[in-house]
Amino acid sequence: MALEEHSLSIVIVGHVDHGKSTLIGRLLYDTGSLPEEKINEIRIASQTAGREMEFSFLMDHLEEERQRGITIDISQTFFNSDKRKYVIIDAPGHKEFLKNMITGSSQAEAALLLLDAAEGIRDQTRRHSYILGMLGLRQVAVIINKMDMVDYSKERFTALSDEITKILNQFNIQPSVIIPISARYGENVARPSESLKWYAGPTVLQALDNFSALEVSNKSLRFPVQDEYTIDGRNIVVGRVEAGYIRKGDNVEILPEGDRLSVLSIEKFLENDIKMAEAGECVGLCFDKPATRGQIVVSNGNQIPRITEKIHANIFWMSDSSYKKGEPVTFKCATQEVNGRINNIYKLFDPATIEIVDNDAEEIGAAEIAEVEIILEKSVVVDSFNEIPEMGRFVLEKMGHPVGGGIIL
Ligand code: GDP
């Protein structure tokens, strides 16, 4: 079987000590993604500490290398299944993780939420569930780890499954599967477990393979216009196809105005007679009417974009100086840029605890998260982050500097 081209980005979250590093180490080891020398290093380190293989050492080791600048790739860990490549996105504290997710420097397509079978649900389990919900992540598998510490008890597993499902449901997440494992002994990680015979579901690796990649090419067209040029008397607009595809001869719509245009030609550097461009491609398009930066070219598909002056969003405040309700900000989404202000701060969260610190607040401070309403001077075209990420996230600027990032609800 040929590997899929796309590598799926996953994030592994859970309360401290519930086994994230061990699970990552296991996934790397059991999928043969570790060089022999690394395995030997962990073996020696484990023996020195008087243990069998201690997989969490691997992550400590990688972390140490990262800090000393040895590993080139600083934030990502890779492994393969028979089906595809996986990238594990680092979830370094909530603050950084949230910021990276919101500003789009990392985009998790699926999540594993880890739970210690002996300890059960803890504060961070709840917070992480909340964060996954807030980010609109819908592909979530729950992993109940350290089953070896509870005698592989089916009763314990069922009780915890019920409890975590209730919590996740509150945040609109339906876990795709709940898997009992022992990361330490590699049970149900990449191979089924003898001790967990009562469980008939997928292993962690199979559950990952069952997730689907975030496919933007089979969605409706979104082409934010970046620039327009006149070349040899012809109007050419350039941009990146963010979702769907566009073909020569297509009848498309340009938003927010709603005019109809037809595609006379598609232009790419050093290529002739192009019939089609799809998500991810940067192209020039020649239309029968002019189009300008900030407009969004769309097709009538199943995803209908929202055209609105009111944005309801979760934002992450990145600036050191705080924001007072009503101050002017510039809203930037794809190539759209519109002035506006935050009109309502419905909820303000402490970024470390994800606890609500204020309802109907007046101010947002450094690194705080808030659920807000933004009022714009002019309509913009947006989608839900979950459907088309590039059209569902935005940056807020003050005097040309980014001060916040957000996800449209
Ligand atoms: P993290 O903080 O979530 O990354 O947790 P670690 O992976 O560092 O694990 C914390 C401790 O739990 C370590 O001592 C691990 O050896 C131990 N641990 C992890 N998984 C298992 C497991 O499946 N069974 C048992 N008995 N211990 C485990």
Tab-separated table of C-alpha atoms and ligand atoms in Angstrom:
chain	number	residue	atom	x	y	z
A	1	MET	CA	0.000	0.000	0.000
A	2	ALA	CA	1.386	3.383	-0.976
A	3	LEU	CA	1.593	6.000	1.740
A	4	GLU	CA	-0.851	8.876	1.491
A	5	GLU	CA	0.802	12.079	0.432
A	6	HIS	CA	-0.650	14.174	3.208
A	7	SER	CA	0.775	13.797	6.705
A	8	LEU	CA	-1.863	14.076	9.382
A	9	SER	CA	-1.125	16.466	12.246
A	10	ILE	CA	-2.127	15.257	15.655
A	11	VAL	CA	-1.884	16.724	19.101
A	12	ILE	CA	-1.663	14.643	22.271
A	13	VAL	CA	-3.078	16.253	25.383
A	14	GLY	CA	-3.777	15.165	28.937
A	15	HIS	CA	-2.993	15.836	32.560
A	16	VAL	CA	0.681	15.852	33.520
A	17	ASP	CA	2.057	12.343	34.211
A	18	HIS	CA	-0.863	10.591	32.575
A	19	GLY	CA	1.588	9.233	29.986
A	20	LYS	CA	1.889	11.537	26.958
A	21	SER	CA	5.656	11.154	26.574
A	22	THR	CA	5.464	7.422	27.107
A	23	LEU	CA	2.764	7.065	24.474
A	24	ILE	CA	4.731	9.151	21.977
A	25	GLY	CA	7.866	7.114	22.693
A	26	ARG	CA	5.882	3.908	22.182
A	27	LEU	CA	4.348	5.088	18.930
A	28	LEU	CA	7.793	5.975	17.593
A	29	TYR	CA	9.329	2.714	18.796
A	30	ASP	CA	6.560	0.345	17.729
A	31	THR	CA	6.283	1.884	14.262
A	32	GLY	CA	10.016	1.528	13.716
A	33	SER	CA	10.491	5.282	13.472
A	34	LEU	CA	13.504	5.337	15.779
A	35	PRO	CA	17.081	4.778	14.716
A	36	GLU	CA	18.874	1.889	16.450
A	37	GLU	CA	21.257	4.228	18.262
A	38	LYS	CA	18.396	6.120	19.877
A	39	ILE	CA	16.865	2.861	21.069
A	40	ASN	CA	20.191	1.861	22.617
A	41	GLU	CA	20.523	5.211	24.350
A	42	ILE	CA	17.104	4.837	25.943
A	43	ARG	CA	17.857	1.231	26.897
A	44	ILE	CA	21.061	2.268	28.653
A	45	ALA	CA	19.411	5.250	30.367
A	46	SER	CA	16.555	2.990	31.497
A	47	GLN	CA	18.914	0.320	32.864
A	48	THR	CA	20.913	2.955	34.706
A	49	ALA	CA	17.682	4.065	36.337
A	50	GLY	CA	17.000	0.426	37.200
A	51	ARG	CA	14.033	0.024	34.860
A	52	GLU	CA	13.050	-1.830	31.748
A	53	MET	CA	12.470	0.353	28.700
A	54	GLU	CA	11.327	3.750	29.959
A	55	PHE	CA	9.857	5.428	26.910
A	56	SER	CA	9.292	8.764	28.527
A	57	PHE	CA	13.110	9.072	28.564
A	58	LEU	CA	12.979	9.330	24.820
A	59	MET	CA	10.940	12.514	24.940
A	60	ASP	CA	13.173	13.961	27.659
A	61	HIS	CA	16.113	13.105	25.476
A	62	LEU	CA	14.577	14.705	22.396
A	63	GLU	CA	13.634	17.735	24.479
A	64	GLU	CA	17.195	18.078	25.706
A	65	GLU	CA	18.495	17.868	22.150
A	66	ARG	CA	16.008	20.484	21.097
A	67	GLN	CA	17.124	22.820	23.811
A	68	ARG	CA	20.749	22.353	22.836
A	69	GLY	CA	19.736	22.964	19.259
A	70	ILE	CA	20.795	19.543	18.037
A	71	THR	CA	17.611	18.368	16.392
A	72	ILE	CA	16.941	20.405	13.295
A	73	ASP	CA	13.217	20.113	13.423
A	74	ILE	CA	12.437	21.852	16.647
A	75	SER	CA	8.768	21.382	17.198
A	76	GLN	CA	7.665	18.295	15.381
A	77	THR	CA	7.969	14.567	15.746
A	78	PHE	CA	7.179	12.176	12.923
A	79	PHE	CA	6.168	8.555	12.597
A	80	ASN	CA	4.524	6.353	9.960
A	81	SER	CA	1.765	3.807	9.910
A	82	ASP	CA	1.186	1.627	6.841
A	83	LYS	CA	-1.347	4.195	5.695
A	84	ARG	CA	0.231	7.602	6.184
A	85	LYS	CA	2.739	9.842	7.888
A	86	TYR	CA	1.930	11.518	11.177
A	87	VAL	CA	3.230	14.724	12.658
A	88	ILE	CA	2.858	15.136	16.395
A	89	ILE	CA	2.416	18.792	17.145
A	90	ASP	CA	3.990	19.813	20.388
A	91	ALA	CA	1.532	21.004	22.973
A	92	PRO	CA	3.943	22.907	25.243
A	93	GLY	CA	1.784	24.617	27.936
A	94	HIS	CA	-1.719	25.780	27.152
A	95	LYS	CA	-0.620	29.300	26.428
A	96	GLU	CA	1.757	28.481	23.608
A	97	PHE	CA	-0.445	25.728	22.263
A	98	LEU	CA	-3.462	28.005	22.069
A	99	LYS	CA	-1.486	30.795	20.490
A	100	ASN	CA	-0.010	28.486	17.865
A	101	MET	CA	-3.348	26.944	17.060
A	102	ILE	CA	-5.164	30.256	16.856
A	103	THR	CA	-2.576	32.045	14.765
A	104	GLY	CA	-2.295	29.053	12.481
A	105	SER	CA	1.369	28.282	13.008
A	106	SER	CA	0.201	24.808	13.825
A	107	GLN	CA	-2.958	23.135	12.760
A	108	ALA	CA	-3.965	19.909	14.471
A	109	GLU	CA	-6.358	17.788	12.463
A	110	ALA	CA	-7.029	15.288	15.232
A	111	ALA	CA	-6.361	14.896	18.931
A	112	LEU	CA	-5.667	12.144	21.419
A	113	LEU	CA	-6.880	12.932	24.918
A	114	LEU	CA	-5.006	10.850	27.456
A	115	LEU	CA	-6.357	9.722	30.803
A	116	ASP	CA	-4.640	7.788	33.592
A	117	ALA	CA	-6.856	4.792	34.452
A	118	ALA	CA	-5.797	4.869	38.089
A	119	GLU	CA	-6.018	8.613	38.647
A	120	GLY	CA	-9.037	9.311	36.515
A	121	ILE	CA	-10.224	12.746	35.448
A	122	ARG	CA	-8.163	15.695	36.650
A	123	ASP	CA	-8.269	19.469	36.167
A	124	GLN	CA	-6.191	19.482	33.018
A	125	THR	CA	-8.387	16.778	31.506
A	126	ARG	CA	-11.280	19.217	31.704
A	127	ARG	CA	-9.246	22.183	30.460
A	128	HIS	CA	-7.904	20.278	27.516
A	129	SER	CA	-11.395	19.097	26.646
A	130	TYR	CA	-12.503	22.707	26.690
A	131	ILE	CA	-9.597	23.791	24.477
A	132	LEU	CA	-10.255	21.037	21.937
A	133	GLY	CA	-13.874	22.167	21.768
A	134	MET	CA	-12.899	25.798	21.438
A	135	LEU	CA	-10.567	24.993	18.553
A	136	GLY	CA	-13.349	23.182	16.814
A	137	LEU	CA	-11.452	19.896	16.791
A	138	ARG	CA	-13.953	17.163	16.151
A	139	GLN	CA	-11.695	14.158	15.570
A	140	VAL	CA	-10.863	13.166	19.096
A	141	ALA	CA	-9.952	9.736	20.450
A	142	VAL	CA	-9.804	9.175	24.194
A	143	ILE	CA	-6.978	6.980	25.425
A	144	ILE	CA	-7.310	5.423	28.867
A	145	ASN	CA	-3.726	4.660	29.781
A	146	LYS	CA	-2.008	2.631	32.523
A	147	MET	CA	-4.625	-0.116	32.357
A	148	ASP	CA	-1.895	-2.383	33.823
A	149	MET	CA	-2.251	-0.421	37.072
A	150	VAL	CA	-5.952	-1.242	37.423
A	151	ASP	CA	-5.650	-4.952	36.613
A	152	TYR	CA	-6.989	-4.309	33.122
A	153	SER	CA	-10.402	-3.829	34.673
A	154	LYS	CA	-13.267	-3.505	32.235
A	155	GLU	CA	-15.465	-1.964	34.965
A	156	ARG	CA	-12.962	0.791	35.621
A	157	PHE	CA	-12.673	1.437	31.894
A	158	THR	CA	-16.453	1.661	31.445
A	159	ALA	CA	-16.892	4.012	34.389
A	160	LEU	CA	-14.157	6.356	33.128
A	161	SER	CA	-15.501	6.187	29.572
A	162	ASP	CA	-18.916	7.372	30.752
A	163	GLU	CA	-17.414	10.175	32.777
A	164	ILE	CA	-15.145	11.555	30.042
A	165	THR	CA	-17.861	11.247	27.381
A	166	LYS	CA	-20.131	13.463	29.494
A	167	ILE	CA	-17.409	16.097	29.789
A	168	LEU	CA	-16.550	16.051	26.099
A	169	ASN	CA	-20.209	16.247	25.117
A	170	GLN	CA	-20.482	19.500	27.055
A	171	PHE	CA	-17.943	20.930	24.639
A	172	ASN	CA	-19.660	19.480	21.570
A	173	ILE	CA	-17.149	16.703	21.117
A	174	GLN	CA	-18.226	13.139	20.442
A	175	PRO	CA	-15.133	10.971	20.937
A	176	SER	CA	-14.656	8.757	17.899
A	177	VAL	CA	-13.410	5.932	20.091
A	178	ILE	CA	-12.225	5.249	23.644
A	179	ILE	CA	-9.249	2.901	23.879
A	180	PRO	CA	-7.846	1.114	26.941
A	181	ILE	CA	-4.057	0.878	26.690
A	182	SER	CA	-0.823	0.474	28.545
A	183	ALA	CA	1.691	2.787	26.940
A	184	ARG	CA	4.461	1.370	29.095
A	185	TYR	CA	3.927	-2.196	27.899
A	186	GLY	CA	2.831	-1.267	24.388
A	187	GLU	CA	-0.633	-2.775	24.772
A	188	ASN	CA	-3.195	-1.536	22.242
A	189	VAL	CA	-0.775	1.093	20.974
A	190	ALA	CA	0.444	-0.489	17.738
A	191	ARG	CA	-0.565	-4.061	18.568
A	192	PRO	CA	-3.624	-5.522	20.312
A	193	SER	CA	-3.326	-6.572	23.924
A	194	GLU	CA	-3.635	-10.082	25.348
A	195	SER	CA	-4.650	-8.674	28.721
A	196	LEU	CA	-7.388	-6.504	27.223
A	197	LYS	CA	-9.177	-9.251	25.298
A	198	TRP	CA	-12.574	-7.893	26.354
A	199	TYR	CA	-11.907	-4.842	24.183
A	200	ALA	CA	-12.650	-5.389	20.507
A	201	GLY	CA	-12.024	-1.898	19.148
A	202	PRO	CA	-9.058	-0.415	17.304
A	203	THR	CA	-5.551	0.116	18.653
A	204	VAL	CA	-4.278	3.701	18.915
A	205	LEU	CA	-2.556	3.373	15.559
A	206	GLN	CA	-5.689	2.000	13.882
A	207	ALA	CA	-7.793	4.771	15.416
A	208	LEU	CA	-5.366	7.319	13.971
A	209	ASP	CA	-5.607	5.679	10.564
A	210	ASN	CA	-9.393	5.944	10.793
A	211	PHE	CA	-9.237	9.721	11.100
A	212	SER	CA	-9.557	11.682	7.923
A	213	ALA	CA	-7.291	14.415	6.695
A	214	LEU	CA	-8.744	17.896	6.636
A	215	GLU	CA	-9.634	18.003	2.958
A	216	VAL	CA	-9.984	21.477	1.586
A	217	SER	CA	-9.910	20.483	-2.081
A	218	ASN	CA	-13.349	18.852	-2.014
A	219	LYS	CA	-14.976	21.931	-0.441
A	220	SER	CA	-16.550	24.850	-2.277
A	221	LEU	CA	-14.201	27.334	-3.904
A	222	ARG	CA	-12.575	30.105	-1.860
A	223	PHE	CA	-10.127	32.303	-3.698
A	224	PRO	CA	-9.167	35.435	-1.745
A	225	VAL	CA	-7.864	38.024	-4.210
A	226	GLN	CA	-4.366	39.139	-3.252
A	227	ASP	CA	-3.510	41.539	-6.052
A	228	GLU	CA	-4.554	42.626	-9.510
A	229	TYR	CA	-2.308	43.398	-12.460
A	230	THR	CA	-2.740	44.499	-16.020
A	231	ILE	CA	-0.517	42.476	-18.354
A	232	ASP	CA	-0.759	42.980	-22.141
A	233	GLY	CA	-4.041	44.804	-21.645
A	234	ARG	CA	-5.546	41.910	-19.714
A	235	ASN	CA	-6.684	42.019	-16.079
A	236	ILE	CA	-5.092	39.293	-14.023
A	237	VAL	CA	-5.822	38.735	-10.358
A	238	VAL	CA	-3.493	36.622	-8.271
A	239	GLY	CA	-4.034	34.658	-5.093
A	240	ARG	CA	-4.052	31.249	-3.499
A	241	VAL	CA	-6.913	28.803	-3.834
A	242	GLU	CA	-7.762	28.194	-0.156
A	243	ALA	CA	-10.516	25.647	-0.743
A	244	GLY	CA	-12.111	23.767	-3.620
A	245	TYR	CA	-11.057	24.239	-7.238
A	246	ILE	CA	-11.651	26.593	-10.145
A	247	ARG	CA	-11.818	25.735	-13.846
A	248	LYS	CA	-11.473	27.723	-17.005
A	249	GLY	CA	-14.975	28.718	-18.155
A	250	ASP	CA	-16.504	28.504	-14.662
A	251	ASN	CA	-19.125	30.981	-13.560
A	252	VAL	CA	-18.204	32.212	-10.119
A	253	GLU	CA	-19.363	34.820	-7.655
A	254	ILE	CA	-17.336	37.585	-6.107
A	255	LEU	CA	-18.109	38.502	-2.498
A	256	PRO	CA	-19.141	40.459	-0.527
A	257	GLU	CA	-20.678	42.310	-3.521
A	258	GLY	CA	-22.212	39.260	-5.161
A	259	ASP	CA	-21.356	40.024	-8.816
A	260	ARG	CA	-20.987	37.129	-11.224
A	261	LEU	CA	-17.768	36.591	-13.162
A	262	SER	CA	-16.545	34.044	-15.637
A	263	VAL	CA	-13.073	32.615	-15.716
A	264	LEU	CA	-11.474	33.434	-19.088
A	265	SER	CA	-8.155	31.790	-18.307
A	266	ILE	CA	-5.949	30.412	-15.558
A	267	GLU	CA	-2.328	31.510	-15.596
A	268	LYS	CA	0.685	29.884	-14.044
A	269	PHE	CA	4.306	30.742	-14.508
A	270	LEU	CA	5.769	28.910	-17.498
A	271	GLU	CA	2.650	26.823	-18.049
A	272	ASN	CA	0.152	27.115	-20.849
A	273	ASP	CA	-3.482	26.261	-21.335
A	274	ILE	CA	-4.326	25.486	-17.737
A	275	LYS	CA	-7.783	24.014	-17.251
A	276	MET	CA	-7.984	23.902	-13.483
A	277	ALA	CA	-6.399	25.042	-10.212
A	278	GLU	CA	-7.106	23.520	-6.814
A	279	ALA	CA	-6.696	24.138	-3.098
A	280	GLY	CA	-3.146	25.034	-2.188
A	281	GLU	CA	-2.180	26.424	-5.613
A	282	CYS	CA	-1.133	30.018	-6.187
A	283	VAL	CA	-2.404	31.182	-9.567
A	284	GLY	CA	-3.351	34.125	-11.714
A	285	LEU	CA	-6.955	34.305	-12.931
A	286	CYS	CA	-8.277	36.300	-15.840
A	287	PHE	CA	-11.947	37.300	-15.419
A	288	ASP	CA	-14.368	39.139	-17.674
A	289	LYS	CA	-14.774	41.833	-14.978
A	290	PRO	CA	-12.339	43.475	-12.561
A	291	ALA	CA	-11.697	42.156	-9.054
A	292	THR	CA	-9.656	43.747	-6.288
A	293	ARG	CA	-7.622	42.759	-3.264
A	294	GLY	CA	-9.766	41.671	-0.335
A	295	GLN	CA	-12.614	40.306	-2.416
A	296	ILE	CA	-13.300	36.586	-2.197
A	297	VAL	CA	-14.135	34.529	-5.279
A	298	VAL	CA	-16.479	31.652	-4.382
A	299	SER	CA	-18.560	28.974	-6.065
A	300	ASN	CA	-22.020	27.866	-5.114
A	301	GLY	CA	-21.315	24.609	-3.363
A	302	ASN	CA	-22.426	23.013	-0.129
A	303	GLN	CA	-20.447	25.438	2.012
A	304	ILE	CA	-22.171	28.782	1.997
A	305	PRO	CA	-19.867	31.498	3.335
A	306	ARG	CA	-21.114	34.001	5.858
A	307	ILE	CA	-21.175	37.658	4.870
A	308	THR	CA	-21.289	39.698	8.033
A	309	GLU	CA	-20.254	42.829	9.918
A	310	LYS	CA	-20.487	41.050	13.264
A	311	ILE	CA	-17.893	38.491	14.243
A	312	HIS	CA	-18.457	36.178	17.188
A	313	ALA	CA	-15.089	34.669	18.069
A	314	ASN	CA	-12.657	33.335	20.593
A	315	ILE	CA	-9.582	35.489	20.650
A	316	PHE	CA	-6.142	35.179	22.146
A	317	TRP	CA	-4.566	38.479	23.171
A	318	MET	CA	-0.875	38.529	22.195
A	319	SER	CA	0.076	42.106	22.972
A	320	ASP	CA	1.667	43.126	26.257
A	321	SER	CA	-0.623	46.116	26.548
A	322	SER	CA	-4.214	45.402	27.338
A	323	TYR	CA	-7.226	46.248	25.236
A	324	LYS	CA	-10.155	48.382	26.398
A	325	LYS	CA	-13.542	47.578	24.964
A	326	GLY	CA	-14.338	49.879	22.050
A	327	GLU	CA	-10.774	50.740	21.004
A	328	PRO	CA	-10.182	50.577	17.237
A	329	VAL	CA	-8.561	47.459	15.754
A	330	THR	CA	-7.943	46.221	12.235
A	331	PHE	CA	-9.456	42.843	11.427
A	332	LYS	CA	-7.495	40.726	8.930
A	333	CYS	CA	-8.849	37.479	7.517
A	334	ALA	CA	-7.306	35.945	4.379
A	335	THR	CA	-6.692	39.078	2.253
A	336	GLN	CA	-9.539	41.063	3.797
A	337	GLU	CA	-8.675	44.012	5.971
A	338	VAL	CA	-11.403	46.014	7.704
A	339	ASN	CA	-11.442	48.403	10.668
A	340	GLY	CA	-13.613	47.701	13.639
A	341	ARG	CA	-13.760	47.344	17.403
A	342	ILE	CA	-14.544	44.779	20.036
A	343	ASN	CA	-18.023	45.565	21.178
A	344	ASN	CA	-18.608	42.870	23.747
A	345	ILE	CA	-16.299	40.770	25.887
A	346	TYR	CA	-18.719	38.036	26.870
A	347	LYS	CA	-16.252	35.853	28.718
A	348	LEU	CA	-12.681	36.313	29.823
A	349	PHE	CA	-10.521	33.274	30.588
A	350	ASP	CA	-7.331	32.805	32.504
A	351	PRO	CA	-5.093	31.151	29.871
A	352	ALA	CA	-3.448	28.790	32.357
A	353	THR	CA	-6.549	27.461	34.029
A	354	ILE	CA	-9.156	28.119	31.298
A	355	GLU	CA	-11.415	29.256	34.064
A	356	ILE	CA	-13.753	32.166	33.450
A	357	VAL	CA	-12.373	35.147	35.346
A	358	ASP	CA	-14.970	37.649	34.193
A	359	ASN	CA	-18.297	37.776	32.393
A	360	ASP	CA	-19.060	40.925	30.406
A	361	ALA	CA	-15.526	42.295	30.914
A	362	GLU	CA	-14.266	45.779	30.001
A	363	GLU	CA	-10.658	44.880	29.289
A	364	ILE	CA	-8.522	42.067	27.872
A	365	GLY	CA	-5.004	41.665	29.267
A	366	ALA	CA	-1.827	40.104	27.924
A	367	ALA	CA	-2.168	36.401	27.078
A	368	GLU	CA	-5.823	36.305	28.055
A	369	ILE	CA	-8.439	34.459	26.067
A	370	ALA	CA	-11.854	35.946	25.515
A	371	GLU	CA	-15.095	35.208	23.774
A	372	VAL	CA	-15.990	38.446	22.031
A	373	GLU	CA	-18.141	40.198	19.497
A	374	ILE	CA	-16.334	42.355	16.961
A	375	ILE	CA	-18.209	45.014	14.993
A	376	LEU	CA	-16.724	45.898	11.610
A	377	GLU	CA	-17.181	48.986	9.463
A	378	LYS	CA	-17.879	46.829	6.430
A	379	SER	CA	-18.978	43.266	5.702
A	380	VAL	CA	-16.439	40.470	5.443
A	381	VAL	CA	-16.680	36.952	4.051
A	382	VAL	CA	-15.897	34.197	6.547
A	383	ASP	CA	-16.358	30.472	7.136
A	384	SER	CA	-16.191	28.368	10.242
A	385	PHE	CA	-12.606	27.537	11.208
A	386	ASN	CA	-13.534	23.915	11.348
A	387	GLU	CA	-14.591	23.807	7.684
A	388	ILE	CA	-12.078	26.104	6.003
A	389	PRO	CA	-9.364	27.159	8.474
A	390	GLU	CA	-7.916	29.970	6.356
A	391	MET	CA	-11.315	31.648	6.137
A	392	GLY	CA	-12.184	31.055	9.779
A	393	ARG	CA	-9.215	32.537	11.566
A	394	PHE	CA	-8.099	36.139	11.768
A	395	VAL	CA	-5.533	38.478	13.230
A	396	LEU	CA	-6.294	41.754	14.994
A	397	GLU	CA	-3.840	44.610	14.537
A	398	LYS	CA	-3.276	47.933	16.208
A	399	MET	CA	-1.211	50.474	14.326
A	400	GLY	CA	0.188	47.818	12.051
A	401	HIS	CA	1.200	45.396	14.796
A	402	PRO	CA	-0.553	42.090	15.487
A	403	VAL	CA	-2.133	42.204	18.937
A	404	GLY	CA	-4.493	39.260	18.851
A	405	GLY	CA	-5.541	36.176	16.963
A	406	GLY	CA	-8.938	34.603	16.785
A	407	ILE	CA	-11.145	31.784	15.666
A	408	ILE	CA	-14.612	32.441	14.357
A	409	LEU	CA	-17.369	30.620	16.177
B	1	GDP	P1	3.442	12.884	30.706
B	1	GDP	O1	3.753	13.875	31.770
B	1	GDP	O2	1.990	12.871	30.377
B	1	GDP	O3	4.297	12.993	29.475
B	1	GDP	O4	3.713	11.433	31.351
B	1	GDP	P2	4.967	10.438	31.162
B	1	GDP	O5	4.917	9.778	29.849
B	1	GDP	O6	6.206	11.146	31.538
B	1	GDP	O7	4.599	9.333	32.252
B	1	GDP	C1	4.541	9.607	33.628
B	1	GDP	C2	4.872	8.349	34.407
B	1	GDP	O8	3.889	7.359	34.165
B	1	GDP	C3	6.205	7.739	33.991
B	1	GDP	O9	6.866	7.272	35.155
B	1	GDP	C4	5.829	6.582	33.118
B	1	GDP	O10	6.739	5.527	33.144
B	1	GDP	C5	4.508	6.160	33.726
B	1	GDP	N1	3.640	5.497	32.748
B	1	GDP	C6	3.303	5.941	31.512
B	1	GDP	N2	2.498	5.069	30.892
B	1	GDP	C7	2.336	4.035	31.728
B	1	GDP	C8	1.603	2.790	31.655
B	1	GDP	O11	0.966	2.446	30.672
B	1	GDP	N3	1.665	1.986	32.768
B	1	GDP	C9	2.367	2.322	33.879
B	1	GDP	N4	2.353	1.464	34.900
B	1	GDP	N5	3.064	3.455	33.970
B	1	GDP	C10	3.050	4.310	32.926
